[in-house]
Amino acid sequence: MNMEATDMQQNLRKEDVHQKEIPEGKKIYLSLPGIRCAACIAKVERQLMAIDGVFKAHVNLSRKRVEVTATSIPIEDLIDQLKFSGIEALALDASMLANLQDNEAKRLSIRLAVAGFAMMNVMLLSVANWSGAGGATRELFHLISAAIALPAALYSAQPFFKNAWAALRNWSINMDVPISLAIFLASFLSLFETLNGGEQVYFDAALSLTFFLLLGRYLDHVTRQSARSAAQDLSALQVHTADRVSDGLIERVATSTLKIDDIVQIATGMRVPVDGHLQDRPMMIDRSILNGETTPVLISAGEMVHAGEVNVGAMGQISVSTLGHNSTLQRLSELITSAENQRNTYTNLADRAARIYAPAVHILAALAFLSWLAISGDPRLAINIAIAVLIITCPCALGLAVPTVSVAAIGKLFTKGFLVKDGAALERLAQVNLCVFDKTGTLTMAVPQVAIANLSETEKSIALALAQGSYHPLSQALANALNKVTPATVEELEEVIGAGVQARYESQMAKLGNGTWLKADFCGFGLKIGKRKPREIPVSETLRPGVQPMISGLKKSGLAVNILSGDRFENAEAIGKVLGISSIISEVDAEEKHAILTELSTVGHKVLMVGDGLNDTAALAAAYASIAPASALDASRNAADIVVLREDFGDLPSVISIARSAVRLSKQNFFIAACYNLVAVPLALLGLATPLMAAIAMSASSLTVLLNALRVKYVT
Amino acid sequence: MNILVILIPVSLILGLIGLLTFVWTVRTGQYDDVKGAAERVLIEEDLEGNSTEYSSDNKG
């Protein structure tokens, strides 16, 4: 798992960097978040084609991305060219975009079309037979039906055959086993009937079964694929590179090509790409993504820095110390893998239904065959009745029961800004009874809030000038808060490691930094101009928008809420007080968070974990269900079931209620399907079922289930 | 009923043409960018008479 996240936002010292060349004739992908019309398409393609060495540029508006085929040109040139004409472009890591073309969806849609074509034609011929065609006409129609149905069924139903075979080989049974058996037996026994001049054939039933079930499968696939490709886009946006120093030159290389003892330069504001020891000067490091601690720490030469941490002080160099197995990232990802394996033991609703249903159907059909054989002594009649039982009970509606509901629910959640990775996640989410929140970056925003009300106008403009000279989170927050102020002109701007920023303003020294350094009577953040008394700038954490209604909403729906934070207890408690959360666990690292989650589940809690940091990743994977914000690292997003694309968390309680009603509707669908069977099965057992009846029951039950699933739309 | 000898093959062939056309549209990726295709008709072609999409063909 690639977790080395390199922030591409900084263009510092670009001229020193040997730009990465694109191998000849290779395809490059750029994300274009801003494009929305024909004019943009034309502009992007024209601009890119104007560059020497570009063979082809093709914009995909649906995916907001452009595919460029070119000889070796630096990717930065393409981005700069577009930026020049006012189009924002971001490099995408092509290796992360695993399915550039969704071939599986294409194959499924072709199978669906073949099944649909065959079903309609065979149905036309069957209608003629049901309305009384007899003799040679009927036999001819049966033959034509067979010629259409057999190849079509064998081709279209392959996904079911494959899944059923895979399940049988593992000595287990899933929904695909009765489906495959019904399609297979119905087709071949109808062929036998046709050749022997029989009256009733089930070609149309076999085909409509295939068609309806493929439809469910296709819908399921498309929703999951669109969620997955959105998640992939987020990951691919983080290109994993490092600035390697060799012979005094700086070269931007892929993180995977680094070796032990390589020297890597970490520019200000950049994320550390690999574990290493600090070389020369001390460095200010923000560890919040690793341990949730909000205050940056000062580390001196020789000490360890870990991948994922952010350099918020001056530029520094590290020598690579660990790669592969022993690295922090690798240890974390092993923890995640083991946690994920535990969760994969969850059996989804459809499979649980199949475990009861499939044996019941098979036993019923076998009993029908045996008893009719005993009564009439005619094996052909007995087997025909057994097939009628199989087809009538066959889970057309059962196969649609879950996918139609998840498609509708996932689609609804997507419009609310929640990306659900698969239907099983919804089922697990519906069962949670305890919510555990990470603090930094989840309940609070990553950027703290500074109070600037007590500063004068001159002080504000000096503070802004100083703040702009540093990447420290507090300086960044201050610069954001002062965005309407014009910065003062300052000289000799300098960052003092572990203390703050200082500069000369009209022959006075202006300092922005911690209280001890300013020799003030407070120890927090402050500003000092010349010999005047230092002014304190109060700092508080900003709550993420919508967090308060979210917590009260969760409590209202009967869920307990906990905070699990890596930050100091005082900080966690302050947030807990504001939100009315009393159970708080603080100062825990990634392994401890994972252990706490495992313990909670052994006590019997079904935990929903919400978190964003690298220290939450293992906990996210270990939780019964998990949610991560889009701002989280890709490791956390991968581990989570649901990614929140919006900044606002206010809709979270409604996600849980939608998940709950989705499960309720799925169960209703099973009940509806069972009701149809309750009427039709006795008739089939008595030998009164006709192919017409099977066709009507099948379409009617599928339609009812489909309409019931659409009721998810009305859940709030 | 002899007319069926003609009508059934005709209906099957017409259906088959529709099916094959659909398969062709899927295979050639015509559903990959539905929104883009709708917008592209609005792009004016250059004076040289080559559309932006294929301008690579005329590039020296």
Short mmCIF file of N, CA, C and O in Angstrom, two decimals, chain A residues 36-38 41-42 45-46 49 51 54-55 58-62 101 106 109-110 113-114 117 121 125 137 141 144 148, chain B residues 1 4 8 11-12 15-16 19 22-23 26-27 29 32-36 39-40 42-44 46 52-53 55-56 59:
data_model
loop_
_atom_site.label_atom_id
_atom_site.label_comp_id
_atom_site.label_asym_id
_atom_site.label_seq_id
_atom_site.Cartn_x
_atom_site.Cartn_y
_atom_site.Cartn_z
N ARG A 36 -16.28 22.31 -17.66
CA ARG A 36 -17.68 21.91 -17.68
C ARG A 36 -18.39 22.13 -19.02
O ARG A 36 -19.57 21.85 -19.13
N CYS A 37 -17.71 22.63 -20.06
CA CYS A 37 -18.46 22.90 -21.28
C CYS A 37 -17.60 22.66 -22.52
O CYS A 37 -16.42 22.34 -22.42
N ALA A 38 -18.26 22.83 -23.68
CA ALA A 38 -17.59 22.59 -24.96
C ALA A 38 -16.39 23.51 -25.12
O ALA A 38 -15.35 23.09 -25.63
N ILE A 41 -13.41 22.12 -23.37
CA ILE A 41 -12.85 20.96 -24.06
C ILE A 41 -11.95 21.44 -25.19
O ILE A 41 -10.80 21.04 -25.32
N ALA A 42 -12.51 22.34 -26.02
CA ALA A 42 -11.77 22.82 -27.19
C ALA A 42 -10.49 23.52 -26.75
O ALA A 42 -9.43 23.30 -27.33
N GLU A 45 -7.83 21.00 -25.37
CA GLU A 45 -7.24 20.17 -26.41
C GLU A 45 -6.35 21.00 -27.33
O GLU A 45 -5.26 20.58 -27.70
N ARG A 46 -6.81 22.23 -27.66
CA ARG A 46 -6.01 23.08 -28.54
C ARG A 46 -4.70 23.48 -27.87
O ARG A 46 -3.64 23.43 -28.47
N MET A 49 -2.35 20.44 -27.73
CA MET A 49 -1.86 20.04 -29.05
C MET A 49 -0.79 21.01 -29.56
O MET A 49 0.03 20.66 -30.38
N ILE A 51 1.62 22.13 -27.94
CA ILE A 51 2.94 21.81 -27.37
C ILE A 51 3.65 20.81 -28.27
O ILE A 51 3.03 19.84 -28.73
N VAL A 54 3.37 16.55 -28.36
CA VAL A 54 2.08 15.98 -27.99
C VAL A 54 1.41 15.44 -29.25
O VAL A 54 1.22 16.16 -30.22
N PHE A 55 1.10 14.16 -29.26
CA PHE A 55 0.47 13.54 -30.42
C PHE A 55 -1.04 13.69 -30.37
O PHE A 55 -1.70 13.94 -31.35
N HIS A 58 -7.12 14.09 -25.50
CA HIS A 58 -8.55 13.84 -25.56
C HIS A 58 -9.17 14.04 -24.17
O HIS A 58 -8.79 13.39 -23.21
N VAL A 59 -10.13 14.97 -24.13
CA VAL A 59 -10.77 15.28 -22.85
C VAL A 59 -11.95 14.35 -22.62
O VAL A 59 -12.71 14.07 -23.55
N ASN A 60 -12.05 13.82 -21.41
CA ASN A 60 -13.25 13.08 -21.01
C ASN A 60 -14.00 13.96 -20.01
O ASN A 60 -13.55 14.15 -18.89
N LEU A 61 -15.13 14.51 -20.46
CA LEU A 61 -15.86 15.47 -19.63
C LEU A 61 -16.54 14.80 -18.44
O LEU A 61 -16.64 15.38 -17.37
N SER A 62 -17.01 13.56 -18.64
CA SER A 62 -17.70 12.87 -17.55
C SER A 62 -16.76 12.63 -16.38
O SER A 62 -17.14 12.75 -15.23
N GLN A 101 -10.48 1.89 -18.18
CA GLN A 101 -11.70 1.55 -18.88
C GLN A 101 -12.37 0.46 -18.09
O GLN A 101 -11.74 -0.51 -17.70
N LYS A 106 -18.63 -3.12 -19.45
CA LYS A 106 -18.92 -3.30 -20.88
C LYS A 106 -19.37 -4.73 -21.16
O LYS A 106 -20.35 -4.96 -21.86
N SER A 109 -22.83 -5.31 -19.87
CA SER A 109 -23.90 -4.67 -20.64
C SER A 109 -24.14 -5.43 -21.94
O SER A 109 -25.28 -5.52 -22.41
N ILE A 110 -23.07 -6.01 -22.53
CA ILE A 110 -23.29 -6.81 -23.74
C ILE A 110 -24.07 -8.08 -23.41
O ILE A 110 -25.01 -8.45 -24.11
N ALA A 113 -27.61 -7.17 -23.02
CA ALA A 113 -28.27 -6.92 -24.31
C ALA A 113 -28.61 -8.22 -25.00
O ALA A 113 -29.71 -8.38 -25.56
N VAL A 114 -27.68 -9.18 -24.97
CA VAL A 114 -27.94 -10.47 -25.62
C VAL A 114 -29.12 -11.17 -24.95
O VAL A 114 -30.04 -11.66 -25.62
N PHE A 117 -32.37 -9.33 -25.92
CA PHE A 117 -32.75 -9.63 -27.30
C PHE A 117 -33.37 -11.02 -27.39
O PHE A 117 -34.47 -11.21 -27.93
N ASN A 121 -37.48 -12.10 -28.22
CA ASN A 121 -37.84 -12.92 -29.38
C ASN A 121 -38.50 -14.23 -28.97
O ASN A 121 -39.51 -14.64 -29.55
N LEU A 125 -42.53 -15.77 -29.54
CA LEU A 125 -42.89 -17.11 -30.01
C LEU A 125 -43.72 -17.84 -28.96
O LEU A 125 -44.68 -18.54 -29.28
N THR A 137 -46.73 -26.07 -36.13
CA THR A 137 -46.34 -24.69 -35.82
C THR A 137 -45.67 -24.64 -34.47
O THR A 137 -44.62 -24.02 -34.30
N PHE A 141 -41.91 -23.51 -33.61
CA PHE A 141 -41.62 -22.40 -32.70
C PHE A 141 -40.70 -22.85 -31.57
O PHE A 141 -39.81 -22.12 -31.15
N ILE A 144 -37.19 -23.02 -33.00
CA ILE A 144 -36.56 -21.69 -33.17
C ILE A 144 -36.17 -21.14 -31.80
O ILE A 144 -35.07 -20.61 -31.60
N ILE A 148 -32.44 -19.98 -30.40
CA ILE A 148 -32.08 -18.66 -29.87
C ILE A 148 -31.64 -18.78 -28.41
O ILE A 148 -30.63 -18.22 -27.99
N MET B 1 -50.41 -19.56 -43.18
CA MET B 1 -49.33 -19.45 -42.21
C MET B 1 -47.96 -19.46 -42.87
O MET B 1 -46.95 -19.33 -42.20
N LEU B 4 -45.14 -16.90 -42.24
CA LEU B 4 -44.22 -16.98 -41.09
C LEU B 4 -42.80 -17.31 -41.53
O LEU B 4 -41.84 -16.87 -40.92
N ILE B 8 -40.69 -14.49 -39.64
CA ILE B 8 -39.87 -14.81 -38.46
C ILE B 8 -38.39 -14.50 -38.74
O ILE B 8 -37.76 -13.78 -37.95
N SER B 11 -37.96 -10.68 -38.66
CA SER B 11 -37.97 -10.07 -37.33
C SER B 11 -36.68 -10.40 -36.58
O SER B 11 -36.12 -9.55 -35.88
N LEU B 12 -36.21 -11.64 -36.74
CA LEU B 12 -34.98 -12.03 -36.05
C LEU B 12 -33.79 -11.23 -36.57
O LEU B 12 -32.95 -10.76 -35.80
N GLY B 15 -33.89 -7.68 -35.29
CA GLY B 15 -33.47 -7.64 -33.89
C GLY B 15 -31.97 -7.81 -33.76
O GLY B 15 -31.30 -7.11 -32.99
N LEU B 16 -31.43 -8.72 -34.56
CA LEU B 16 -30.00 -9.01 -34.53
C LEU B 16 -29.18 -7.79 -34.94
O LEU B 16 -28.13 -7.51 -34.36
N LEU B 19 -29.05 -5.53 -32.03
CA LEU B 19 -28.15 -6.07 -31.00
C LEU B 19 -26.69 -5.83 -31.39
O LEU B 19 -25.90 -5.36 -30.58
N PHE B 22 -25.65 -2.30 -31.01
CA PHE B 22 -25.40 -1.97 -29.60
C PHE B 22 -24.03 -2.47 -29.16
O PHE B 22 -23.26 -1.74 -28.54
N VAL B 23 -23.73 -3.74 -29.53
CA VAL B 23 -22.43 -4.31 -29.16
C VAL B 23 -21.30 -3.45 -29.73
O VAL B 23 -20.31 -3.16 -29.05
N VAL B 26 -20.82 -0.26 -27.74
CA VAL B 26 -20.15 -0.51 -26.46
C VAL B 26 -18.66 -0.74 -26.69
O VAL B 26 -17.81 -0.15 -26.03
N ARG B 27 -18.36 -1.58 -27.69
CA ARG B 27 -16.96 -1.95 -27.95
C ARG B 27 -16.12 -0.74 -28.34
O ARG B 27 -14.94 -0.66 -27.99
N GLY B 29 -16.44 2.19 -27.32
CA GLY B 29 -16.35 3.15 -26.22
C GLY B 29 -17.22 4.38 -26.38
O GLY B 29 -16.85 5.47 -25.97
N ASP B 32 -18.32 5.96 -22.99
CA ASP B 32 -17.30 6.32 -22.01
C ASP B 32 -17.44 7.76 -21.54
O ASP B 32 -17.11 8.09 -20.42
N ASP B 33 -17.86 8.63 -22.41
CA ASP B 33 -17.95 10.04 -22.05
C ASP B 33 -19.22 10.63 -22.66
O ASP B 33 -19.17 11.34 -23.64
N VAL B 34 -20.34 10.30 -22.05
CA VAL B 34 -21.62 10.69 -22.63
C VAL B 34 -21.79 12.21 -22.60
O VAL B 34 -22.24 12.84 -23.55
N LYS B 35 -21.37 12.81 -21.46
CA LYS B 35 -21.52 14.26 -21.32
C LYS B 35 -20.65 14.98 -22.34
O LYS B 35 -21.07 15.97 -22.94
N GLY B 36 -19.42 14.50 -22.53
CA GLY B 36 -18.48 15.13 -23.45
C GLY B 36 -18.99 15.10 -24.87
O GLY B 36 -18.91 16.09 -25.59
N GLU B 39 -21.45 17.75 -25.56
CA GLU B 39 -20.89 19.09 -25.66
C GLU B 39 -20.08 19.29 -26.93
O GLU B 39 -20.00 20.39 -27.47
N ARG B 40 -19.44 18.20 -27.39
CA ARG B 40 -18.52 18.33 -28.52
C ARG B 40 -19.19 18.83 -29.80
O ARG B 40 -18.52 19.44 -30.63
N LEU B 42 -20.94 21.18 -30.14
CA LEU B 42 -20.97 22.65 -30.13
C LEU B 42 -19.63 23.26 -30.49
O LEU B 42 -19.53 24.47 -30.67
N ILE B 43 -18.58 22.45 -30.55
CA ILE B 43 -17.25 22.98 -30.84
C ILE B 43 -17.19 23.37 -32.32
O ILE B 43 -17.49 22.57 -33.19
N GLU B 44 -16.79 24.64 -32.56
CA GLU B 44 -16.66 25.06 -33.95
C GLU B 44 -15.36 24.52 -34.51
O GLU B 44 -14.34 24.53 -33.85
N ASP B 46 -12.01 24.44 -36.87
CA ASP B 46 -11.03 25.46 -37.26
C ASP B 46 -11.24 25.85 -38.72
O ASP B 46 -11.92 25.18 -39.47
N THR B 52 -10.87 19.89 -33.53
CA THR B 52 -9.81 19.88 -32.52
C THR B 52 -9.40 18.46 -32.17
O THR B 52 -8.25 18.18 -31.94
N GLU B 53 -10.39 17.59 -32.17
CA GLU B 53 -10.11 16.24 -31.71
C GLU B 53 -9.11 15.53 -32.62
O GLU B 53 -8.26 14.77 -32.17
N SER B 55 -7.05 17.09 -34.84
CA SER B 55 -6.10 18.00 -35.44
C SER B 55 -4.69 17.42 -35.50
O SER B 55 -3.85 17.90 -36.22
N SER B 56 -4.46 16.36 -34.75
CA SER B 56 -3.14 15.75 -34.79
C SER B 56 -2.81 15.25 -36.20
O SER B 56 -1.66 15.24 -36.60
N LYS B 59 -1.09 17.87 -38.30
CA LYS B 59 0.01 18.58 -37.68
C LYS B 59 1.33 18.25 -38.36
O LYS B 59 1.61 17.09 -38.60
#
